[in-house]
mmCIF file of C-alpha atoms and ligand atoms in Angstrom:
data_model
loop_
_atom_site.group_PDB
_atom_site.id
_atom_site.type_symbol
_atom_site.label_atom_id
_atom_site.label_comp_id
_atom_site.label_asym_id
_atom_site.label_seq_id
_atom_site.Cartn_x
_atom_site.Cartn_y
_atom_site.Cartn_z
ATOM 1 C CA MET A 1 96.946 65.636 101.053
ATOM 2 C CA GLY A 2 94.244 63.435 102.473
ATOM 3 C CA LYS A 3 90.730 64.660 101.931
ATOM 4 C CA ASP A 4 89.864 63.556 105.423
ATOM 5 C CA ARG A 5 92.411 65.741 107.134
ATOM 6 C CA ASP A 6 90.905 67.978 109.753
ATOM 7 C CA PHE A 7 91.617 71.289 108.090
ATOM 8 C CA MET A 8 89.431 73.103 110.619
ATOM 9 C CA ALA A 9 91.645 71.938 113.483
ATOM 10 C CA ALA A 10 94.730 72.920 111.501
ATOM 11 C CA ALA A 11 93.249 76.335 110.725
ATOM 12 C CA ARG A 12 92.221 76.823 114.361
ATOM 13 C CA GLY A 13 95.827 76.191 115.287
ATOM 14 C CA LEU A 14 96.652 79.332 113.286
ATOM 15 C CA HIS A 15 93.891 81.406 114.897
ATOM 16 C CA GLN A 16 96.126 83.801 116.844
ATOM 17 C CA GLN A 17 98.531 84.194 113.934
ATOM 18 C CA LEU A 18 95.629 84.907 111.540
ATOM 19 C CA ILE A 19 94.307 87.611 113.864
ATOM 20 C CA ALA A 20 97.782 89.104 114.289
ATOM 21 C CA TRP A 21 98.277 89.252 110.505
ATOM 22 C CA ARG A 22 94.832 90.684 109.887
ATOM 23 C CA ARG A 23 95.160 93.396 112.546
ATOM 24 C CA ASP A 24 98.604 94.357 111.307
ATOM 25 C CA PHE A 25 97.294 94.769 107.747
ATOM 26 C CA HIS A 26 94.220 96.558 109.091
ATOM 27 C CA ALA A 27 96.363 99.059 110.970
ATOM 28 C CA HIS A 28 98.520 99.661 107.875
ATOM 29 C CA PRO A 29 96.103 99.900 104.937
ATOM 30 C CA GLU A 30 97.401 100.788 101.471
ATOM 31 C CA LEU A 31 95.492 101.939 98.398
ATOM 32 C CA GLY A 32 95.442 99.997 95.128
ATOM 33 C CA PHE A 33 98.826 99.527 93.374
ATOM 34 C CA GLU A 34 100.497 101.039 96.462
ATOM 35 C CA GLU A 35 100.401 97.883 98.603
ATOM 36 C CA LYS A 36 104.176 97.900 99.102
ATOM 37 C CA ARG A 37 104.285 97.082 102.807
ATOM 38 C CA THR A 38 101.561 94.444 102.499
ATOM 39 C CA ALA A 39 103.183 92.838 99.446
ATOM 40 C CA GLY A 40 106.553 92.874 101.195
ATOM 41 C CA ILE A 41 105.199 90.924 104.172
ATOM 42 C CA VAL A 42 103.422 88.520 101.809
ATOM 43 C CA ALA A 43 106.560 87.919 99.718
ATOM 44 C CA ASP A 44 108.781 87.441 102.784
ATOM 45 C CA THR A 45 106.333 85.026 104.405
ATOM 46 C CA LEU A 46 105.883 82.984 101.221
ATOM 47 C CA GLY A 47 109.665 82.859 100.788
ATOM 48 C CA GLU A 48 110.174 81.638 104.349
ATOM 49 C CA LEU A 49 107.570 78.930 103.748
ATOM 50 C CA GLY A 50 109.494 77.629 100.727
ATOM 51 C CA TYR A 51 107.381 79.080 97.926
ATOM 52 C CA ARG A 52 108.861 80.237 94.648
ATOM 53 C CA VAL A 53 107.974 83.908 94.853
ATOM 54 C CA GLU A 54 107.431 86.381 92.045
ATOM 55 C CA THR A 55 106.926 90.044 92.951
ATOM 56 C CA GLY A 56 106.169 93.269 91.115
ATOM 57 C CA ILE A 57 103.377 91.852 88.939
ATOM 58 C CA ALA A 58 100.951 94.708 88.241
ATOM 59 C CA LYS A 59 103.281 96.883 90.361
ATOM 60 C CA THR A 60 102.664 95.290 93.770
ATOM 61 C CA GLY A 61 101.174 91.877 92.976
ATOM 62 C CA VAL A 62 102.812 88.742 94.389
ATOM 63 C CA ILE A 63 102.571 85.136 93.185
ATOM 64 C CA GLY A 64 103.722 82.199 95.288
ATOM 65 C CA LEU A 65 104.184 78.768 93.694
ATOM 66 C CA LEU A 66 104.409 75.551 95.648
ATOM 67 C CA GLU A 67 104.960 72.347 93.698
ATOM 68 C CA GLY A 68 103.863 69.140 95.327
ATOM 69 C CA THR A 69 105.853 65.928 95.204
ATOM 70 C CA LYS A 70 103.437 64.337 92.725
ATOM 71 C CA SER A 71 102.092 65.686 89.462
ATOM 72 C CA GLY A 72 98.568 67.042 89.255
ATOM 73 C CA PRO A 73 96.531 70.116 88.445
ATOM 74 C CA THR A 74 97.439 73.700 89.222
ATOM 75 C CA VAL A 75 95.051 75.328 91.666
ATOM 76 C CA MET A 76 95.140 79.101 91.687
ATOM 77 C CA ILE A 77 93.803 80.886 94.769
ATOM 78 C CA ARG A 78 93.491 84.642 94.713
ATOM 79 C CA PHE A 79 93.522 87.158 97.567
ATOM 80 C CA ASP A 80 93.154 90.924 97.051
ATOM 81 C CA MET A 81 95.237 93.321 99.140
ATOM 82 C CA ASP A 82 94.030 96.909 98.649
ATOM 83 C CA ALA A 83 92.234 99.267 101.011
ATOM 84 C CA LEU A 84 89.854 102.177 100.342
ATOM 85 C CA PRO A 85 90.080 105.984 100.553
ATOM 86 C CA ILE A 86 87.902 106.167 103.673
ATOM 87 C CA THR A 87 88.668 107.625 107.104
ATOM 88 C CA GLU A 88 88.129 104.882 109.661
ATOM 89 C CA GLU A 89 85.755 105.714 112.516
ATOM 90 C CA ASN A 90 86.249 102.573 114.589
ATOM 91 C CA GLU A 91 87.891 102.749 117.997
ATOM 92 C CA THR A 92 89.988 99.612 118.195
ATOM 93 C CA ASP A 93 93.628 99.109 119.003
ATOM 94 C CA TYR A 94 94.187 98.037 115.404
ATOM 95 C CA VAL A 95 92.522 101.129 113.884
ATOM 96 C CA SER A 96 94.049 102.472 110.655
ATOM 97 C CA GLN A 97 97.351 104.294 111.178
ATOM 98 C CA ASN A 98 97.166 105.673 107.660
ATOM 99 C CA PRO A 99 94.859 108.727 107.707
ATOM 100 C CA GLY A 100 92.153 108.647 105.037
ATOM 101 C CA VAL A 101 92.861 105.018 104.112
ATOM 102 C CA MET A 102 90.955 102.071 105.544
ATOM 103 C CA HIS A 103 90.464 98.358 105.042
ATOM 104 C CA ALA A 104 86.701 98.856 104.790
ATOM 105 C CA CYS A 105 86.062 95.904 102.492
ATOM 106 C CA GLY A 106 87.917 93.201 104.403
ATOM 107 C CA HIS A 107 90.872 92.657 102.085
ATOM 108 C CA ASP A 108 93.072 92.694 105.210
ATOM 109 C CA ALA A 109 91.254 89.497 106.177
ATOM 110 C CA HIS A 110 91.820 88.091 102.679
ATOM 111 C CA VAL A 111 95.585 88.582 102.912
ATOM 112 C CA ALA A 112 95.605 86.966 106.374
ATOM 113 C CA ILE A 113 93.561 84.013 105.070
ATOM 114 C CA GLY A 114 95.968 83.765 102.123
ATOM 115 C CA LEU A 115 98.978 83.553 104.415
ATOM 116 C CA GLY A 116 97.121 80.964 106.507
ATOM 117 C CA VAL A 117 96.453 78.855 103.409
ATOM 118 C CA ALA A 118 100.099 79.303 102.384
ATOM 119 C CA THR A 119 101.239 78.072 105.809
ATOM 120 C CA LEU A 120 99.074 74.940 105.784
ATOM 121 C CA MET A 121 99.836 74.095 102.147
ATOM 122 C CA ALA A 122 103.541 74.173 102.975
ATOM 123 C CA GLN A 123 102.916 71.758 105.867
ATOM 124 C CA TYR A 124 101.190 69.288 103.534
ATOM 125 C CA ARG A 125 103.655 69.729 100.682
ATOM 126 C CA ASP A 126 104.812 66.110 100.616
ATOM 127 C CA GLU A 127 101.287 64.909 99.972
ATOM 128 C CA ILE A 128 100.335 67.412 97.285
ATOM 129 C CA GLY A 129 99.823 66.140 93.752
ATOM 130 C CA GLY A 130 99.948 69.285 91.646
ATOM 131 C CA THR A 131 100.839 72.914 92.110
ATOM 132 C CA VAL A 132 99.469 75.576 94.427
ATOM 133 C CA LYS A 133 99.506 79.021 92.856
ATOM 134 C CA LEU A 134 98.682 81.747 95.361
ATOM 135 C CA VAL A 135 97.983 85.144 93.863
ATOM 136 C CA PHE A 136 98.020 88.283 96.018
ATOM 137 C CA GLN A 137 96.437 90.949 93.868
ATOM 138 C CA PRO A 138 96.676 94.726 94.026
ATOM 139 C CA GLY A 139 93.968 97.232 93.156
ATOM 140 C CA GLU A 140 90.694 95.316 93.263
ATOM 141 C CA GLU A 141 88.613 98.364 94.222
ATOM 142 C CA GLY A 142 87.615 99.724 90.830
ATOM 143 C CA MET A 143 91.157 99.517 89.484
ATOM 144 C CA ASN A 144 91.073 96.143 87.729
ATOM 145 C CA GLY A 145 94.355 94.966 89.232
ATOM 146 C CA ALA A 146 93.398 91.450 88.110
ATOM 147 C CA GLU A 147 93.240 92.564 84.486
ATOM 148 C CA VAL A 148 96.736 94.042 84.783
ATOM 149 C CA MET A 149 98.040 90.846 86.404
ATOM 150 C CA VAL A 150 96.548 88.746 83.593
ATOM 151 C CA ALA A 151 98.110 91.078 81.007
ATOM 152 C CA GLU A 152 101.455 90.592 82.768
ATOM 153 C CA GLY A 153 101.197 86.800 82.553
ATOM 154 C CA ALA A 154 99.637 85.773 85.873
ATOM 155 C CA LEU A 155 97.643 83.030 84.141
ATOM 156 C CA GLU A 156 100.727 81.507 82.470
ATOM 157 C CA ASP A 157 103.571 79.313 83.669
ATOM 158 C CA PRO A 158 101.843 77.366 85.038
ATOM 159 C CA ARG A 159 98.381 77.891 83.661
ATOM 160 C CA PRO A 160 95.787 77.174 86.377
ATOM 161 C CA ASP A 161 93.268 74.375 85.929
ATOM 162 C CA VAL A 162 91.016 75.684 88.672
ATOM 163 C CA PHE A 163 90.505 79.118 90.238
ATOM 164 C CA LEU A 164 89.283 79.796 93.766
ATOM 165 C CA ALA A 165 88.562 83.045 95.599
ATOM 166 C CA THR A 166 86.489 84.213 98.515
ATOM 167 C CA HIS A 167 85.231 87.411 100.068
ATOM 168 C CA VAL A 168 84.440 88.012 103.737
ATOM 169 C CA TRP A 169 80.775 89.028 103.735
ATOM 170 C CA ASN A 170 79.103 91.148 106.368
ATOM 171 C CA ASP A 171 75.669 90.502 104.869
ATOM 172 C CA LYS A 172 75.909 87.040 106.443
ATOM 173 C CA PRO A 173 76.820 85.976 109.983
ATOM 174 C CA THR A 174 80.072 84.164 110.673
ATOM 175 C CA GLY A 175 79.746 80.449 110.112
ATOM 176 C CA ILE A 176 77.484 80.827 107.086
ATOM 177 C CA ILE A 177 79.168 80.178 103.766
ATOM 178 C CA ASP A 178 77.465 80.930 100.497
ATOM 179 C CA VAL A 179 78.417 78.967 97.409
ATOM 180 C CA THR A 180 76.299 79.803 94.362
ATOM 181 C CA PRO A 181 76.755 78.311 90.906
ATOM 182 C CA GLY A 182 76.479 80.586 87.880
ATOM 183 C CA ALA A 183 76.686 84.375 87.947
ATOM 184 C CA VAL A 184 77.357 85.908 91.379
ATOM 185 C CA MET A 185 78.782 89.319 90.476
ATOM 186 C CA ALA A 186 77.721 91.489 87.580
ATOM 187 C CA ALA A 187 79.436 92.681 84.451
ATOM 188 C CA ALA A 188 79.967 96.420 84.824
ATOM 189 C CA GLU A 189 80.236 99.152 82.220
ATOM 190 C CA ARG A 190 80.556 102.882 82.460
ATOM 191 C CA TRP A 191 78.506 104.873 79.995
ATOM 192 C CA ALA A 192 78.627 108.548 79.108
ATOM 193 C CA CYS A 193 76.296 110.596 76.948
ATOM 194 C CA THR A 194 76.706 114.134 75.713
ATOM 195 C CA VAL A 195 73.471 115.762 74.548
ATOM 196 C CA ARG A 196 74.332 118.581 72.142
ATOM 197 C CA GLY A 197 71.599 121.136 71.552
ATOM 198 C CA LYS A 198 71.738 124.856 70.911
ATOM 199 C CA GLY A 199 71.965 127.282 73.793
ATOM 200 C CA GLY A 200 70.320 130.641 74.185
ATOM 201 C CA HIS A 201 68.282 132.950 76.388
ATOM 202 C CA GLY A 202 66.196 131.290 79.079
ATOM 203 C CA ALA A 203 63.278 133.532 78.092
ATOM 204 C CA LEU A 204 63.487 132.644 74.383
ATOM 205 C CA PRO A 205 63.337 128.814 74.271
ATOM 206 C CA HIS A 206 61.980 128.821 70.726
ATOM 207 C CA GLN A 207 65.386 130.015 69.523
ATOM 208 C CA THR A 208 67.181 127.091 71.142
ATOM 209 C CA VAL A 209 67.389 123.306 71.142
ATOM 210 C CA ASP A 210 67.200 122.740 74.888
ATOM 211 C CA PRO A 211 69.517 119.879 75.960
ATOM 212 C CA VAL A 212 68.216 119.998 79.563
ATOM 213 C CA VAL A 213 64.715 118.944 78.545
ATOM 214 C CA ILE A 214 66.123 116.321 76.169
ATOM 215 C CA ALA A 215 68.440 114.934 78.855
ATOM 216 C CA ALA A 216 65.483 114.709 81.255
ATOM 217 C CA GLN A 217 63.553 112.672 78.685
ATOM 218 C CA ILE A 218 66.548 110.422 78.122
ATOM 219 C CA VAL A 219 66.878 109.782 81.884
ATOM 220 C CA MET A 220 63.212 108.795 82.097
ATOM 221 C CA ALA A 221 63.273 106.679 78.936
ATOM 222 C CA LEU A 222 66.352 104.773 80.169
ATOM 223 C CA GLN A 223 64.185 103.477 83.033
ATOM 224 C CA THR A 224 62.123 101.529 80.510
ATOM 225 C CA ILE A 225 65.105 99.443 79.345
ATOM 226 C CA VAL A 226 65.028 97.342 82.521
ATOM 227 C CA SER A 227 61.259 97.548 83.027
ATOM 228 C CA ARG A 228 60.154 96.982 79.397
ATOM 229 C CA ASN A 229 63.011 95.464 77.367
ATOM 230 C CA VAL A 230 64.761 93.076 79.747
ATOM 231 C CA ASN A 231 63.022 89.761 80.314
ATOM 232 C CA PRO A 232 61.541 90.000 83.840
ATOM 233 C CA LEU A 233 63.318 86.744 84.730
ATOM 234 C CA GLU A 234 66.693 88.250 83.840
ATOM 235 C CA THR A 235 68.656 90.862 85.778
ATOM 236 C CA ALA A 236 69.996 94.283 84.835
ATOM 237 C CA VAL A 237 70.642 97.720 86.294
ATOM 238 C CA VAL A 238 70.825 100.996 84.378
ATOM 239 C CA THR A 239 71.889 103.854 86.626
ATOM 240 C CA VAL A 240 72.344 107.537 85.821
ATOM 241 C CA GLY A 241 75.051 108.704 88.198
ATOM 242 C CA THR A 242 75.721 112.269 87.088
ATOM 243 C CA ILE A 243 73.972 115.017 85.148
ATOM 244 C CA ASN A 244 75.915 118.146 84.398
ATOM 245 C CA GLY A 245 74.852 121.112 82.310
ATOM 246 C CA GLY A 246 74.253 124.789 82.472
ATOM 247 C CA ASP A 247 75.878 127.696 84.310
ATOM 248 C CA ALA A 248 73.075 130.172 85.004
ATOM 249 C CA PHE A 249 69.377 130.089 85.854
ATOM 250 C CA ASN A 250 68.379 132.146 82.830
ATOM 251 C CA ILE A 251 70.558 130.529 80.150
ATOM 252 C CA ILE A 252 69.760 127.416 78.156
ATOM 253 C CA PRO A 253 73.112 125.599 77.801
ATOM 254 C CA ASN A 254 74.587 124.160 74.634
ATOM 255 C CA GLN A 255 75.012 120.717 76.057
ATOM 256 C CA VAL A 256 74.348 118.386 78.982
ATOM 257 C CA GLU A 257 76.573 115.486 80.053
ATOM 258 C CA LEU A 258 75.256 112.289 81.622
ATOM 259 C CA THR A 259 77.258 109.389 83.020
ATOM 260 C CA GLY A 260 76.206 106.157 84.632
ATOM 261 C CA THR A 261 76.727 102.457 84.960
ATOM 262 C CA ILE A 262 75.157 99.313 83.533
ATOM 263 C CA ARG A 263 75.218 96.005 85.415
ATOM 264 C CA THR A 264 74.207 92.649 83.927
ATOM 265 C CA TYR A 265 74.835 88.918 84.386
ATOM 266 C CA ASN A 266 73.873 87.437 81.040
ATOM 267 C CA PRO A 267 76.053 88.453 78.036
ATOM 268 C CA GLU A 268 72.988 88.541 75.741
ATOM 269 C CA VAL A 269 71.126 90.836 78.122
ATOM 270 C CA ARG A 270 74.252 92.962 78.353
ATOM 271 C CA GLU A 271 74.432 93.377 74.573
ATOM 272 C CA MET A 272 70.750 94.266 74.374
ATOM 273 C CA VAL A 273 70.944 96.827 77.216
ATOM 274 C CA LEU A 274 74.002 98.495 75.697
ATOM 275 C CA GLN A 275 72.339 98.677 72.305
ATOM 276 C CA ARG A 276 69.070 100.024 73.742
ATOM 277 C CA LEU A 277 70.858 102.683 75.798
ATOM 278 C CA ARG A 278 72.576 103.984 72.699
ATOM 279 C CA GLN A 279 69.384 103.858 70.630
ATOM 280 C CA VAL A 280 67.184 105.530 73.264
ATOM 281 C CA ALA A 281 69.636 108.388 73.806
ATOM 282 C CA GLU A 282 70.416 108.978 70.140
ATOM 283 C CA ASP A 283 66.835 108.742 68.915
ATOM 284 C CA ILE A 284 65.315 110.940 71.633
ATOM 285 C CA ALA A 285 67.963 113.562 70.896
ATOM 286 C CA ALA A 286 67.250 113.278 67.164
ATOM 287 C CA ALA A 287 63.518 113.661 67.718
ATOM 288 C CA HIS A 288 64.243 117.098 69.208
ATOM 289 C CA GLY A 289 66.790 118.181 66.648
ATOM 290 C CA ALA A 290 69.733 117.533 68.944
ATOM 291 C CA GLU A 291 72.536 114.983 68.933
ATOM 292 C CA ALA A 292 73.565 112.461 71.557
ATOM 293 C CA ASP A 293 77.084 110.998 71.611
ATOM 294 C CA VAL A 294 77.167 107.810 73.639
ATOM 295 C CA THR A 295 80.335 106.080 74.769
ATOM 296 C CA LEU A 296 80.332 102.698 76.488
ATOM 297 C CA THR A 297 83.379 101.574 78.464
ATOM 298 C CA PRO A 298 83.487 97.948 79.652
ATOM 299 C CA LEU A 299 84.918 97.761 83.171
ATOM 300 C CA THR A 300 84.633 94.179 84.399
ATOM 301 C CA PRO A 301 83.087 90.960 83.071
ATOM 302 C CA ALA A 302 80.616 89.018 85.216
ATOM 303 C CA VAL A 303 81.900 86.578 87.828
ATOM 304 C CA ILE A 304 80.405 83.269 86.735
ATOM 305 C CA ASN A 305 80.979 80.253 88.936
ATOM 306 C CA ASP A 306 81.555 76.965 87.157
ATOM 307 C CA ALA A 307 78.826 74.541 88.269
ATOM 308 C CA GLN A 308 81.226 71.655 88.904
ATOM 309 C CA VAL A 309 83.833 73.670 90.788
ATOM 310 C CA ALA A 310 81.058 75.322 92.817
ATOM 311 C CA GLU A 311 79.749 71.869 93.738
ATOM 312 C CA HIS A 312 83.200 70.828 95.022
ATOM 313 C CA VAL A 313 83.513 74.056 97.004
ATOM 314 C CA ARG A 314 80.025 73.598 98.433
ATOM 315 C CA ALA A 315 80.949 70.075 99.557
ATOM 316 C CA ALA A 316 84.175 71.428 101.088
ATOM 317 C CA ALA A 317 82.326 74.200 102.912
ATOM 318 C CA GLN A 318 79.682 71.760 104.113
ATOM 319 C CA ALA A 319 82.387 69.528 105.572
ATOM 320 C CA VAL A 320 83.647 72.502 107.568
ATOM 321 C CA VAL A 321 80.443 74.238 108.722
ATOM 322 C CA GLY A 322 77.797 71.538 108.258
ATOM 323 C CA PRO A 323 74.845 71.436 105.838
ATOM 324 C CA ASP A 324 72.685 73.831 107.881
ATOM 325 C CA ASN A 325 75.220 76.612 107.464
ATOM 326 C CA ILE A 326 75.496 76.477 103.694
ATOM 327 C CA SER A 327 73.656 79.163 101.816
ATOM 328 C CA VAL A 328 73.010 79.231 98.090
ATOM 329 C CA GLY A 329 71.886 82.196 96.049
ATOM 330 C CA GLU A 330 73.934 85.170 97.234
ATOM 331 C CA ARG A 331 74.346 87.423 94.231
ATOM 332 C CA THR A 332 75.175 91.063 93.873
ATOM 333 C CA MET A 333 75.116 93.594 91.071
ATOM 334 C CA GLY A 334 78.463 94.798 92.359
ATOM 335 C CA SER A 335 81.442 93.840 90.232
ATOM 336 C CA GLU A 336 84.669 92.035 91.069
ATOM 337 C CA ASP A 337 87.741 91.882 88.882
ATOM 338 C CA ALA A 338 88.406 88.238 89.804
ATOM 339 C CA ALA A 339 86.274 87.810 86.670
ATOM 340 C CA PHE A 340 89.413 88.445 84.604
ATOM 341 C CA PHE A 341 91.039 85.332 86.099
ATOM 342 C CA MET A 342 87.849 83.321 85.598
ATOM 343 C CA GLN A 343 87.135 84.069 81.945
ATOM 344 C CA ASP A 344 88.996 80.986 80.680
ATOM 345 C CA VAL A 345 89.584 79.094 83.915
ATOM 346 C CA PRO A 346 86.727 77.249 85.646
ATOM 347 C CA GLY A 347 86.432 78.640 89.118
ATOM 348 C CA CYS A 348 84.355 79.471 92.135
ATOM 349 C CA TYR A 349 84.080 82.708 94.083
ATOM 350 C CA PHE A 350 82.302 82.171 97.370
ATOM 351 C CA PHE A 351 81.128 84.371 100.221
ATOM 352 C CA LEU A 352 82.404 83.876 103.742
ATOM 353 C CA GLY A 353 79.968 85.169 106.377
ATOM 354 C CA SER A 354 81.841 87.556 108.692
ATOM 355 C CA ALA A 355 79.250 89.490 110.692
ATOM 356 C CA ASP A 356 78.502 89.238 114.395
ATOM 357 C CA PRO A 357 75.605 91.658 114.995
ATOM 358 C CA ALA A 358 75.640 90.976 118.762
ATOM 359 C CA ARG A 359 79.107 92.535 118.939
ATOM 360 C CA GLY A 360 78.260 95.302 116.456
ATOM 361 C CA LEU A 361 80.433 93.700 113.786
ATOM 362 C CA ASN A 362 77.979 94.074 110.947
ATOM 363 C CA ALA A 363 78.612 97.467 109.356
ATOM 364 C CA PRO A 364 78.256 97.297 105.580
ATOM 365 C CA HIS A 365 81.263 97.005 103.300
ATOM 366 C CA HIS A 366 82.865 100.348 102.366
ATOM 367 C CA ASN A 367 81.442 101.943 105.527
ATOM 368 C CA SER A 368 83.743 103.870 107.903
ATOM 369 C CA HIS A 369 82.641 101.575 110.761
ATOM 370 C CA PHE A 370 83.304 98.336 108.855
ATOM 371 C CA ASP A 371 84.885 95.552 110.884
ATOM 372 C CA ILE A 372 84.597 91.777 110.828
ATOM 373 C CA ASP A 373 84.227 88.901 113.234
ATOM 374 C CA GLU A 374 87.717 87.402 113.174
ATOM 375 C CA GLU A 375 86.299 83.912 113.774
ATOM 376 C CA ALA A 376 85.713 83.954 110.008
ATOM 377 C CA LEU A 377 89.458 83.850 109.328
ATOM 378 C CA ALA A 378 90.077 80.242 110.353
ATOM 379 C CA LEU A 379 86.854 79.170 108.615
ATOM 380 C CA GLY A 380 88.071 80.779 105.398
ATOM 381 C CA VAL A 381 91.397 78.970 105.638
ATOM 382 C CA ALA A 382 89.728 75.631 106.359
ATOM 383 C CA VAL A 383 87.226 75.869 103.489
ATOM 384 C CA MET A 384 89.883 77.015 101.040
ATOM 385 C CA MET A 385 92.195 74.175 102.110
ATOM 386 C CA ARG A 386 89.502 71.568 101.799
ATOM 387 C CA ALA A 387 88.318 72.882 98.412
ATOM 388 C CA ALA A 388 91.891 72.857 97.095
ATOM 389 C CA ALA A 389 92.457 69.398 98.588
ATOM 390 C CA HIS A 390 89.772 68.064 96.288
ATOM 391 C CA TYR A 391 92.063 68.796 93.342
ATOM 392 C CA LEU A 392 95.466 68.272 94.932
ATOM 393 C CA LEU A 393 94.828 64.946 96.662
HETATM 394 ZN ZN1 ZN B 1 85.101 96.564 98.132
HETATM 395 ZN ZN1 ZN B 2 86.195 93.699 98.496
#
């Protein structure tokens, strides 16, 4: 596969097919681990293209393997397939036909890009030195489908040497591609805290240990973890998402429950924030004669782009869109389970601009009006092809 091939021209040749795929998936969205129709189309298409196809990984996941004619590294490219429980409010002829379910994050575009990459890779098969491993993943939206796929052997046989993934990105216009080395998506944890006091009459507080007042102090004190404990040059979020306690206006309850999330990039900062959250909650409760039980549940590790792989992807993207359209520095405290594939495999997760504000195609992700500029599809295929070509030449 010559590095100098015009992958953009090849991808443009697929333009109508990419749009047809994307609109079909958009009209037929499926929730995580239920992507049966989508996975069926993916498996059939990969089979027709000559891939060795494995289905049913993490319920609906599909892996397609294409071995080149020469030996070389294994490049794994991942595309997520799931939609969201949102009622679509767009008025297009490809609007969701599945009430209450919508491709509001753009994973329909990812599957289309994946099939485009699969098509072009098959065309260049005779020149490939190495193996293309395309992974179509279920349940990215808060379900950790990637973790399940890894547990079911997705990183074995063959083990990838490089990992690539992309996300269409409505925070950037079409044509802009962001490739950022280092952390780009945060590690996420769920935390829960039960403050146990002693309930009683709302008019007789001296007979109680009031968990409402203690919980309020804990909520305020948690704000100082980011503002006073985390190095100002580092990044962290501590959010309280729910507070529940009490049944009546004149009764002090026995306990109050808090839940929330913690987001960090740096593992050392993560450890410190987790430890401080526990200490702040437990010690404030103790100071008032109450108890706080804190549980911390890790959800997703951080997505950390390997500097060298990111440099190759940046060069590939620059060859497609030109130096003026490369952006560096897009980061979000959102999480992304691609991190499970990237823990031991050097990789790069890049953002593919997909907004066209002039046509109103710039609604935020997870919004009921979300839609993308389909010009991004061919760009995604071209950049992915060129980035993979670096390794498979
Ligand atoms: Zn999403
Ligand atoms: Zn997404």
